[in-house]
PDB file of C-alpha atoms in Angstrom:
ATOM      1  CA  MET A 217      -2.308  86.181  73.502  1.00 54.00           C
ATOM      2  CA  THR A 218      -0.617  88.029  76.356  1.00 57.00           C
ATOM      3  CA  VAL A 219       2.619  89.753  75.364  1.00 64.00           C
ATOM      4  CA  LEU A 220       4.589  91.763  77.887  1.00 76.00           C
ATOM      5  CA  ARG A 221       6.946  94.323  76.464  1.00 77.00           C
ATOM      6  CA  ARG A 222      10.419  92.916  75.752  1.00 81.00           C
ATOM      7  CA  THR A 223      13.031  95.312  74.453  1.00 86.00           C
ATOM      8  CA  VAL A 224      15.729  93.673  72.361  1.00 90.00           C
ATOM      9  CA  VAL A 225      19.334  94.722  71.901  1.00 93.00           C
ATOM     10  CA  GLU A 226      18.733  95.996  68.370  1.00 93.00           C
ATOM     11  CA  GLU A 227      16.394  98.701  69.704  1.00 90.00           C
ATOM     12  CA  VAL A 228      18.967 100.269  72.053  1.00 91.00           C
ATOM     13  CA  MET A 229      22.415  99.359  70.696  1.00 93.00           C
ATOM     14  CA  THR A 230      24.876 101.894  69.310  1.00 91.00           C
ATOM     15  CA  THR A 231      25.573 101.504  65.604  1.00 90.00           C
ATOM     16  CA  ASP A 232      28.040 104.385  65.295  1.00 90.00           C
ATOM     17  CA  VAL A 233      30.943 102.210  66.386  1.00 90.00           C
ATOM     18  CA  GLU A 234      34.557 103.282  66.705  1.00 90.00           C
ATOM     19  CA  ALA A 235      36.735 100.346  65.684  1.00 94.00           C
ATOM     20  CA  VAL A 236      40.292  99.634  64.600  1.00 95.00           C
ATOM     21  CA  GLY A 237      41.727  97.253  62.060  1.00 95.00           C
ATOM     22  CA  PRO A 238      44.009  94.342  62.943  1.00 94.00           C
ATOM     23  CA  ASP A 239      47.048  96.277  61.675  1.00 95.00           C
ATOM     24  CA  ALA A 240      46.359  99.424  63.740  1.00 95.00           C
ATOM     25  CA  SER A 241      49.407 100.634  65.638  1.00 92.00           C
ATOM     26  CA  VAL A 242      49.506 101.299  69.358  1.00 91.00           C
ATOM     27  CA  ALA A 243      49.379 105.035  68.644  1.00 90.00           C
ATOM     28  CA  GLU A 244      46.263 104.603  66.498  1.00 93.00           C
ATOM     29  CA  ILE A 245      44.592 102.475  69.166  1.00 93.00           C
ATOM     30  CA  VAL A 246      45.310 105.053  71.863  1.00 92.00           C
ATOM     31  CA  ALA A 247      44.033 107.882  69.648  1.00 92.00           C
ATOM     32  CA  ALA A 248      40.775 106.006  68.999  1.00 93.00           C
ATOM     33  CA  LEU A 249      40.287 105.217  72.699  1.00 92.00           C
ATOM     34  CA  ARG A 250      40.770 108.881  73.606  1.00 92.00           C
ATOM     35  CA  ARG A 251      38.625 110.158  70.741  1.00 91.00           C
ATOM     36  CA  ARG A 252      35.586 108.190  71.877  1.00 86.00           C
ATOM     37  CA  GLY A 253      36.330 108.203  75.606  1.00 86.00           C
ATOM     38  CA  VAL A 254      36.017 104.419  75.839  1.00 86.00           C
ATOM     39  CA  ARG A 255      38.113 101.693  77.433  1.00 86.00           C
ATOM     40  CA  ALA A 256      37.937  99.097  74.677  1.00 90.00           C
ATOM     41  CA  LEU A 257      37.434  98.882  70.932  1.00 93.00           C
ATOM     42  CA  PRO A 258      36.350  96.180  68.494  1.00 94.00           C
ATOM     43  CA  VAL A 259      39.037  94.982  66.134  1.00 95.00           C
ATOM     44  CA  VAL A 260      37.457  94.463  62.732  1.00 93.00           C
ATOM     45  CA  ASP A 261      38.476  93.297  59.309  1.00 90.00           C
ATOM     46  CA  GLY A 262      36.022  95.087  57.067  1.00 87.00           C
ATOM     47  CA  GLU A 263      32.690  94.448  58.789  1.00 85.00           C
ATOM     48  CA  TYR A 264      33.837  91.311  60.602  1.00 89.00           C
ATOM     49  CA  LEU A 265      34.709  91.273  64.301  1.00 91.00           C
ATOM     50  CA  LEU A 266      38.051  89.627  65.044  1.00 91.00           C
ATOM     51  CA  GLY A 267      38.471  90.575  68.687  1.00 91.00           C
ATOM     52  CA  VAL A 268      38.594  93.382  71.223  1.00 93.00           C
ATOM     53  CA  VAL A 269      41.534  95.550  72.236  1.00 94.00           C
ATOM     54  CA  SER A 270      41.339  97.383  75.547  1.00 91.00           C
ATOM     55  CA  GLU A 271      43.045 100.161  77.406  1.00 89.00           C
ATOM     56  CA  ALA A 272      44.440  97.507  79.753  1.00 88.00           C
ATOM     57  CA  ASP A 273      45.987  95.667  76.799  1.00 89.00           C
ATOM     58  CA  VAL A 274      47.847  98.823  75.774  1.00 89.00           C
ATOM     59  CA  LEU A 275      48.886  99.699  79.322  1.00 86.00           C
ATOM     60  CA  ARG A 276      50.572  96.327  79.714  1.00 83.00           C
ATOM     61  CA  LEU A 277      53.171  97.576  77.233  1.00 78.00           C
ATOM     62  CA  ALA A 278      54.016 100.431  79.570  1.00 65.00           C
ATOM     63  CA  GLU A 279      54.076  98.623  82.902  1.00 61.00           C
ATOM     64  CA  HIS A 280      56.892  99.799  85.135  1.00 46.00           C
ATOM     65  CA  ASP A 281      59.398  97.268  86.345  1.00 44.00           C
ATOM     66  CA  ASP A 282      59.731  96.382  89.976  1.00 45.00           C
ATOM     67  CA  ALA A 283      61.816  99.156  91.541  1.00 45.00           C
ATOM     68  CA  GLU A 284      63.746  96.570  93.529  1.00 46.00           C
ATOM     69  CA  GLN A 285      65.153  94.884  90.414  1.00 48.00           C
ATOM     70  CA  PRO A 286      68.732  95.766  89.437  1.00 50.00           C
ATOM     71  CA  VAL A 287      68.933  98.901  87.313  1.00 45.00           C
ATOM     72  CA  VAL A 288      70.656  97.046  84.503  1.00 46.00           C
ATOM     73  CA  HIS A 289      67.736  94.606  84.255  1.00 47.00           C
ATOM     74  CA  ARG A 290      65.180  97.417  84.164  1.00 43.00           C
ATOM     75  CA  ARG A 291      67.112  99.236  81.431  1.00 46.00           C
ATOM     76  CA  ARG A 292      67.390  96.073  79.378  1.00 47.00           C
ATOM     77  CA  ARG A 293      63.641  95.414  79.603  1.00 46.00           C
ATOM     78  CA  TRP A 294      62.735  99.016  78.745  1.00 40.00           C
ATOM     79  CA  ARG A 295      65.007  98.868  75.679  1.00 47.00           C
ATOM     80  CA  HIS A 296      63.252  95.671  74.621  1.00 44.00           C
ATOM     81  CA  ARG A 297      59.827  97.350  74.908  1.00 46.00           C
ATOM     82  CA  GLU A 298      61.038 100.352  72.929  1.00 43.00           C
ATOM     83  CA  GLU A 299      62.159  97.992  70.187  1.00 48.00           C
ATOM     84  CA  ILE A 300      58.907  96.009  69.926  1.00 49.00           C
ATOM     85  CA  ALA A 301      56.279  98.696  70.647  1.00 61.00           C
ATOM     86  CA  PRO A 302      56.527 100.420  67.226  1.00 67.00           C
ATOM     87  CA  HIS A 303      55.886  97.051  65.569  1.00 78.00           C
ATOM     88  CA  THR A 304      53.028  95.991  67.847  1.00 89.00           C
ATOM     89  CA  ARG A 305      49.638  95.899  66.173  1.00 93.00           C
ATOM     90  CA  ALA A 306      46.056  95.468  67.330  1.00 94.00           C
ATOM     91  CA  ARG A 307      46.154  91.811  66.287  1.00 92.00           C
ATOM     92  CA  ASP A 308      49.010  91.287  68.766  1.00 92.00           C
ATOM     93  CA  LEU A 309      47.185  92.904  71.680  1.00 92.00           C
ATOM     94  CA  MET A 310      43.559  91.991  71.096  1.00 93.00           C
ATOM     95  CA  THR A 311      41.504  89.352  72.864  1.00 90.00           C
ATOM     96  CA  ALA A 312      39.880  87.008  70.345  1.00 88.00           C
ATOM     97  CA  ASP A 313      37.925  85.183  73.055  1.00 86.00           C
ATOM     98  CA  VAL A 314      35.010  87.653  72.913  1.00 88.00           C
ATOM     99  CA  VAL A 315      31.541  87.416  74.466  1.00 89.00           C
ATOM    100  CA  ALA A 316      28.895  88.802  72.094  1.00 90.00           C
ATOM    101  CA  VAL A 317      25.119  89.033  71.713  1.00 92.00           C
ATOM    102  CA  ALA A 318      22.714  88.992  68.774  1.00 92.00           C
ATOM    103  CA  PRO A 319      20.451  91.913  67.802  1.00 93.00           C
ATOM    104  CA  GLU A 320      17.368  89.921  68.857  1.00 91.00           C
ATOM    105  CA  THR A 321      18.725  89.183  72.355  1.00 90.00           C
ATOM    106  CA  GLY A 322      16.583  90.661  75.131  1.00 88.00           C
ATOM    107  CA  VAL A 323      18.184  93.479  77.093  1.00 88.00           C
ATOM    108  CA  ALA A 324      17.610  91.594  80.357  1.00 83.00           C
ATOM    109  CA  GLU A 325      19.681  88.664  79.069  1.00 87.00           C
ATOM    110  CA  ALA A 326      22.366  91.045  77.796  1.00 90.00           C
ATOM    111  CA  ALA A 327      22.529  92.723  81.200  1.00 88.00           C
ATOM    112  CA  ARG A 328      22.981  89.345  82.879  1.00 87.00           C
ATOM    113  CA  LEU A 329      25.864  88.546  80.501  1.00 90.00           C
ATOM    114  CA  MET A 330      27.553  91.841  81.282  1.00 89.00           C
ATOM    115  CA  THR A 331      27.279  91.183  84.994  1.00 88.00           C
ATOM    116  CA  ALA A 332      28.392  87.561  84.778  1.00 90.00           C
ATOM    117  CA  HIS A 333      31.481  88.410  82.726  1.00 89.00           C
ATOM    118  CA  ARG A 334      32.143  91.785  84.425  1.00 89.00           C
ATOM    119  CA  LEU A 335      32.006  93.656  81.136  1.00 88.00           C
ATOM    120  CA  GLY A 336      31.193  97.280  80.426  1.00 87.00           C
ATOM    121  CA  TRP A 337      29.878  96.615  76.914  1.00 90.00           C
ATOM    122  CA  LEU A 338      29.172  93.821  74.467  1.00 92.00           C
ATOM    123  CA  PRO A 339      29.665  93.543  70.715  1.00 93.00           C
ATOM    124  CA  VAL A 340      26.430  92.893  68.829  1.00 93.00           C
ATOM    125  CA  VAL A 341      26.981  90.417  65.999  1.00 92.00           C
ATOM    126  CA  ASP A 342      25.062  88.813  63.184  1.00 87.00           C
ATOM    127  CA  GLY A 343      25.944  85.167  63.634  1.00 72.00           C
ATOM    128  CA  PRO A 344      27.077  82.840  66.449  1.00 59.00           C
ATOM    129  CA  THR A 345      26.942  84.527  69.837  1.00 59.00           C
ATOM    130  CA  GLY A 346      28.093  83.769  73.360  1.00 55.00           C
ATOM    131  CA  ASN A 347      31.819  83.103  73.562  1.00 57.00           C
ATOM    132  CA  LEU A 348      33.060  83.544  69.983  1.00 60.00           C
ATOM    133  CA  GLY A 349      36.344  81.720  70.530  1.00 58.00           C
ATOM    134  CA  GLY A 350      38.048  83.634  67.726  1.00 59.00           C
ATOM    135  CA  ARG A 351      35.397  82.979  65.054  1.00 64.00           C
ATOM    136  CA  PRO A 352      35.025  86.083  62.823  1.00 68.00           C
ATOM    137  CA  VAL A 353      31.410  87.299  62.656  1.00 82.00           C
ATOM    138  CA  ARG A 354      29.757  90.410  61.235  1.00 89.00           C
ATOM    139  CA  LEU A 355      29.657  93.330  63.682  1.00 92.00           C
ATOM    140  CA  CYS A 356      26.277  95.116  63.861  1.00 92.00           C
ATOM    141  CA  GLY A 357      26.926  97.468  66.765  1.00 93.00           C
ATOM    142  CA  VAL A 358      27.866  97.597  70.431  1.00 94.00           C
ATOM    143  CA  LEU A 359      25.776  97.557  73.572  1.00 93.00           C
ATOM    144  CA  GLY A 360      26.949  99.586  76.565  1.00 90.00           C
ATOM    145  CA  ARG A 361      25.582  99.948  80.056  1.00 87.00           C
ATOM    146  CA  THR A 362      24.176 103.375  79.206  1.00 87.00           C
ATOM    147  CA  ASP A 363      22.265 101.804  76.305  1.00 88.00           C
ATOM    148  CA  LEU A 364      20.599  99.406  78.750  1.00 86.00           C
ATOM    149  CA  LEU A 365      19.365 102.352  80.800  1.00 84.00           C
ATOM    150  CA  ARG A 366      17.069 103.379  77.952  1.00 84.00           C
ATOM    151  CA  VAL A 367      14.462 100.846  79.074  1.00 84.00           C
ATOM    152  CA  PHE A 368      13.907 103.089  82.104  1.00 84.00           C
ATOM    153  CA  GLU A 369      12.896 105.982  79.839  1.00 85.00           C
ATOM    154  CA  ARG A 370       9.426 104.536  79.193  1.00 87.00           C
ATOM    155  CA  PRO A 371       6.629 107.080  79.722  1.00 92.00           C
ATOM    156  CA  ASP A 372       4.710 106.583  82.972  1.00 94.00           C
ATOM    157  CA  ASP A 373       1.429 106.345  81.055  1.00 95.00           C
ATOM    158  CA  ASP A 374       2.841 103.505  78.961  1.00 93.00           C
ATOM    159  CA  LEU A 375       3.805 101.574  82.085  1.00 94.00           C
ATOM    160  CA  ALA A 376       0.420 102.131  83.722  1.00 96.00           C
ATOM    161  CA  ARG A 377      -1.330 100.906  80.581  1.00 95.00           C
ATOM    162  CA  GLU A 378       0.716  97.690  80.524  1.00 95.00           C
ATOM    163  CA  VAL A 379      -0.058  96.992  84.187  1.00 96.00           C
ATOM    164  CA  ARG A 380      -3.806  97.459  83.636  1.00 96.00           C
ATOM    165  CA  ASP A 381      -4.161  95.758  80.258  1.00 94.00           C
ATOM    166  CA  GLN A 382      -1.619  92.943  80.458  1.00 94.00           C
ATOM    167  CA  VAL A 383      -0.859  92.150  84.105  1.00 95.00           C
ATOM    168  CA  LEU A 384      -4.352  92.668  85.513  1.00 95.00           C
ATOM    169  CA  GLY A 385      -6.672  92.179  82.558  1.00 94.00           C
ATOM    170  CA  ARG A 386      -5.020  89.418  80.538  1.00 93.00           C
ATOM    171  CA  ILE A 387      -2.800  87.504  82.939  1.00 94.00           C
ATOM    172  CA  LEU A 388      -4.719  87.669  86.229  1.00 95.00           C
ATOM    173  CA  LEU A 389      -8.158  88.164  84.626  1.00 95.00           C
ATOM    174  CA  ILE A 390      -8.953  90.869  87.150  1.00 95.00           C
ATOM    175  CA  ASP A 391     -11.172  93.809  86.279  1.00 94.00           C
ATOM    176  CA  PRO A 392      -8.634  96.672  85.970  1.00 93.00           C
ATOM    177  CA  GLY A 393     -11.304  98.932  87.447  1.00 93.00           C
ATOM    178  CA  ARG A 394     -10.756  97.261  90.825  1.00 94.00           C
ATOM    179  CA  VAL A 395      -7.145  98.418  91.006  1.00 96.00           C
ATOM    180  CA  ASP A 396      -5.823 101.951  91.155  1.00 97.00           C
ATOM    181  CA  VAL A 397      -2.588 102.077  89.133  1.00 97.00           C
ATOM    182  CA  THR A 398      -0.454 105.215  89.309  1.00 97.00           C
ATOM    183  CA  VAL A 399       3.071 105.651  88.000  1.00 96.00           C
ATOM    184  CA  SER A 400       5.550 108.414  88.746  1.00 94.00           C
ATOM    185  CA  GLY A 401       9.130 108.310  87.536  1.00 91.00           C
ATOM    186  CA  GLY A 402       8.902 104.576  86.947  1.00 91.00           C
ATOM    187  CA  VAL A 403       7.619 103.882  90.473  1.00 94.00           C
ATOM    188  CA  VAL A 404       4.306 102.006  90.251  1.00 96.00           C
ATOM    189  CA  THR A 405       1.769 102.266  93.063  1.00 97.00           C
ATOM    190  CA  LEU A 406      -0.945  99.599  93.204  1.00 97.00           C
ATOM    191  CA  GLY A 407      -4.038 100.241  95.305  1.00 97.00           C
ATOM    192  CA  GLY A 408      -7.533  98.809  95.519  1.00 96.00           C
ATOM    193  CA  ARG A 409      -8.915  95.351  96.166  1.00 95.00           C
ATOM    194  CA  VAL A 410      -8.259  92.087  94.310  1.00 96.00           C
ATOM    195  CA  PRO A 411     -10.027  88.726  94.749  1.00 95.00           C
ATOM    196  CA  THR A 412      -7.321  86.800  96.628  1.00 95.00           C
ATOM    197  CA  HIS A 413      -4.068  87.227  98.516  1.00 95.00           C
ATOM    198  CA  ALA A 414      -2.331  85.245  95.763  1.00 95.00           C
ATOM    199  CA  ASP A 415      -3.642  87.700  93.146  1.00 96.00           C
ATOM    200  CA  ALA A 416      -2.078  90.570  95.087  1.00 96.00           C
ATOM    201  CA  VAL A 417       1.280  88.812  95.393  1.00 96.00           C
ATOM    202  CA  VAL A 418       1.404  87.894  91.700  1.00 96.00           C
ATOM    203  CA  ALA A 419       0.289  91.364  90.594  1.00 96.00           C
ATOM    204  CA  VAL A 420       3.146  92.975  92.495  1.00 96.00           C
ATOM    205  CA  ALA A 421       5.696  90.383  91.305  1.00 95.00           C
ATOM    206  CA  LEU A 422       4.728  90.729  87.630  1.00 95.00           C
ATOM    207  CA  THR A 423       4.724  94.512  87.831  1.00 95.00           C
ATOM    208  CA  HIS A 424       8.256  94.432  89.244  1.00 92.00           C
ATOM    209  CA  ARG A 425       9.353  92.492  86.160  1.00 89.00           C
ATOM    210  CA  LEU A 426       8.048  94.988  83.613  1.00 91.00           C
ATOM    211  CA  GLU A 427      10.693  96.865  81.673  1.00 88.00           C
ATOM    212  CA  GLY A 428      11.171 100.356  82.980  1.00 87.00           C
ATOM    213  CA  VAL A 429       9.764  99.727  86.450  1.00 90.00           C
ATOM    214  CA  VAL A 430      12.005 101.209  89.134  1.00 89.00           C
ATOM    215  CA  ASP A 431       9.970 100.050  92.146  1.00 92.00           C
ATOM    216  CA  VAL A 432       6.473  98.941  93.159  1.00 95.00           C
ATOM    217  CA  VAL A 433       4.529 100.327  96.123  1.00 97.00           C
ATOM    218  CA  ASP A 434       1.984  97.747  97.271  1.00 97.00           C
ATOM    219  CA  HIS A 435      -1.248  99.082  98.782  1.00 97.00           C
ATOM    220  CA  LEU A 436      -3.388  96.187  97.584  1.00 96.00           C
ATOM    221  CA  THR A 437      -5.972  94.456  99.757  1.00 96.00           C
ATOM    222  CA  HIS A 438      -7.908  91.250  98.977  1.00 94.00           C
ATOM    223  CA  ASP A 439     -11.349  89.695  99.426  1.00 92.00           C
ATOM    224  CA  VAL A 440     -10.110  86.248 100.438  1.00 90.00           C
ATOM    225  CA  ASP A 441      -6.914  85.124 102.111  1.00 85.00           C
ATOM    226  CA  GLU A 442      -6.654  81.576 100.841  1.00 82.00           C
ATOM    227  CA  ARG A 443      -3.900  80.852 103.347  1.00 78.00           C
ATOM    228  CA  THR A 444      -6.440  80.943 106.195  1.00 80.00           C
ATOM    229  CA  VAL A 445      -9.378  79.255 104.494  1.00 64.00           C
ATOM    230  CA  ASP A 446     -10.286  75.790 105.760  1.00 61.00           C
ATOM    231  CA  PRO A 447     -10.363  73.524 102.633  1.00 60.00           C
ATOM    232  CA  LYS A 448     -13.273  71.640 104.185  1.00 61.00           C
ATOM    233  CA  THR A 449     -15.435  74.705 103.832  1.00 56.00           C
ATOM    234  CA  LEU A 450     -14.815  74.989 100.110  1.00 52.00           C
TER     235      LEU A 450
END
């Protein structure tokens, strides 16, 4: 059975998670955001994720009024904020409509979710995933963009071995000895001669899809270009 390497979220996620409880004050939320240098925090009740509170959620409490509004209106609104801010808690500010992933989710899928929802990180939960819609689930960790970058830390020798053994030997059934595979800094160079033009195209495409590959340099040639062969001669 051919198995290409597939890193899952559990292998790269951060388990040392800074979180706040639903009754955390604005001051406590700000302190936690600054302490960890992050822009958002999970809101948890014990080990269960209730929502996410962000820097933007807190800043909305401190938005300045339109300078063109009458002074008396601005003063009235600032007094109102001063009255409610001390009583505002994480549960009042948080977003319960959270997008989350499971520990067994592939990092490629997680990256697509981050991009699609324009998120900098995702909670990792043990239970229903996707859009949680306010359902409390157990928090296992968080996955940030820097965590995803770990797939590019694969040793060059490991990448070269997967190209030879899996892509060439098991998928394309090509003698790996026919292809010169070199890897430097995640950039894979393929040289040598393969049976057909299609083999060369597929070899390059599959190599591009391997985890940790930064780029592929194609120096492959082929014995037969099936695009120019007259079927009548076969």
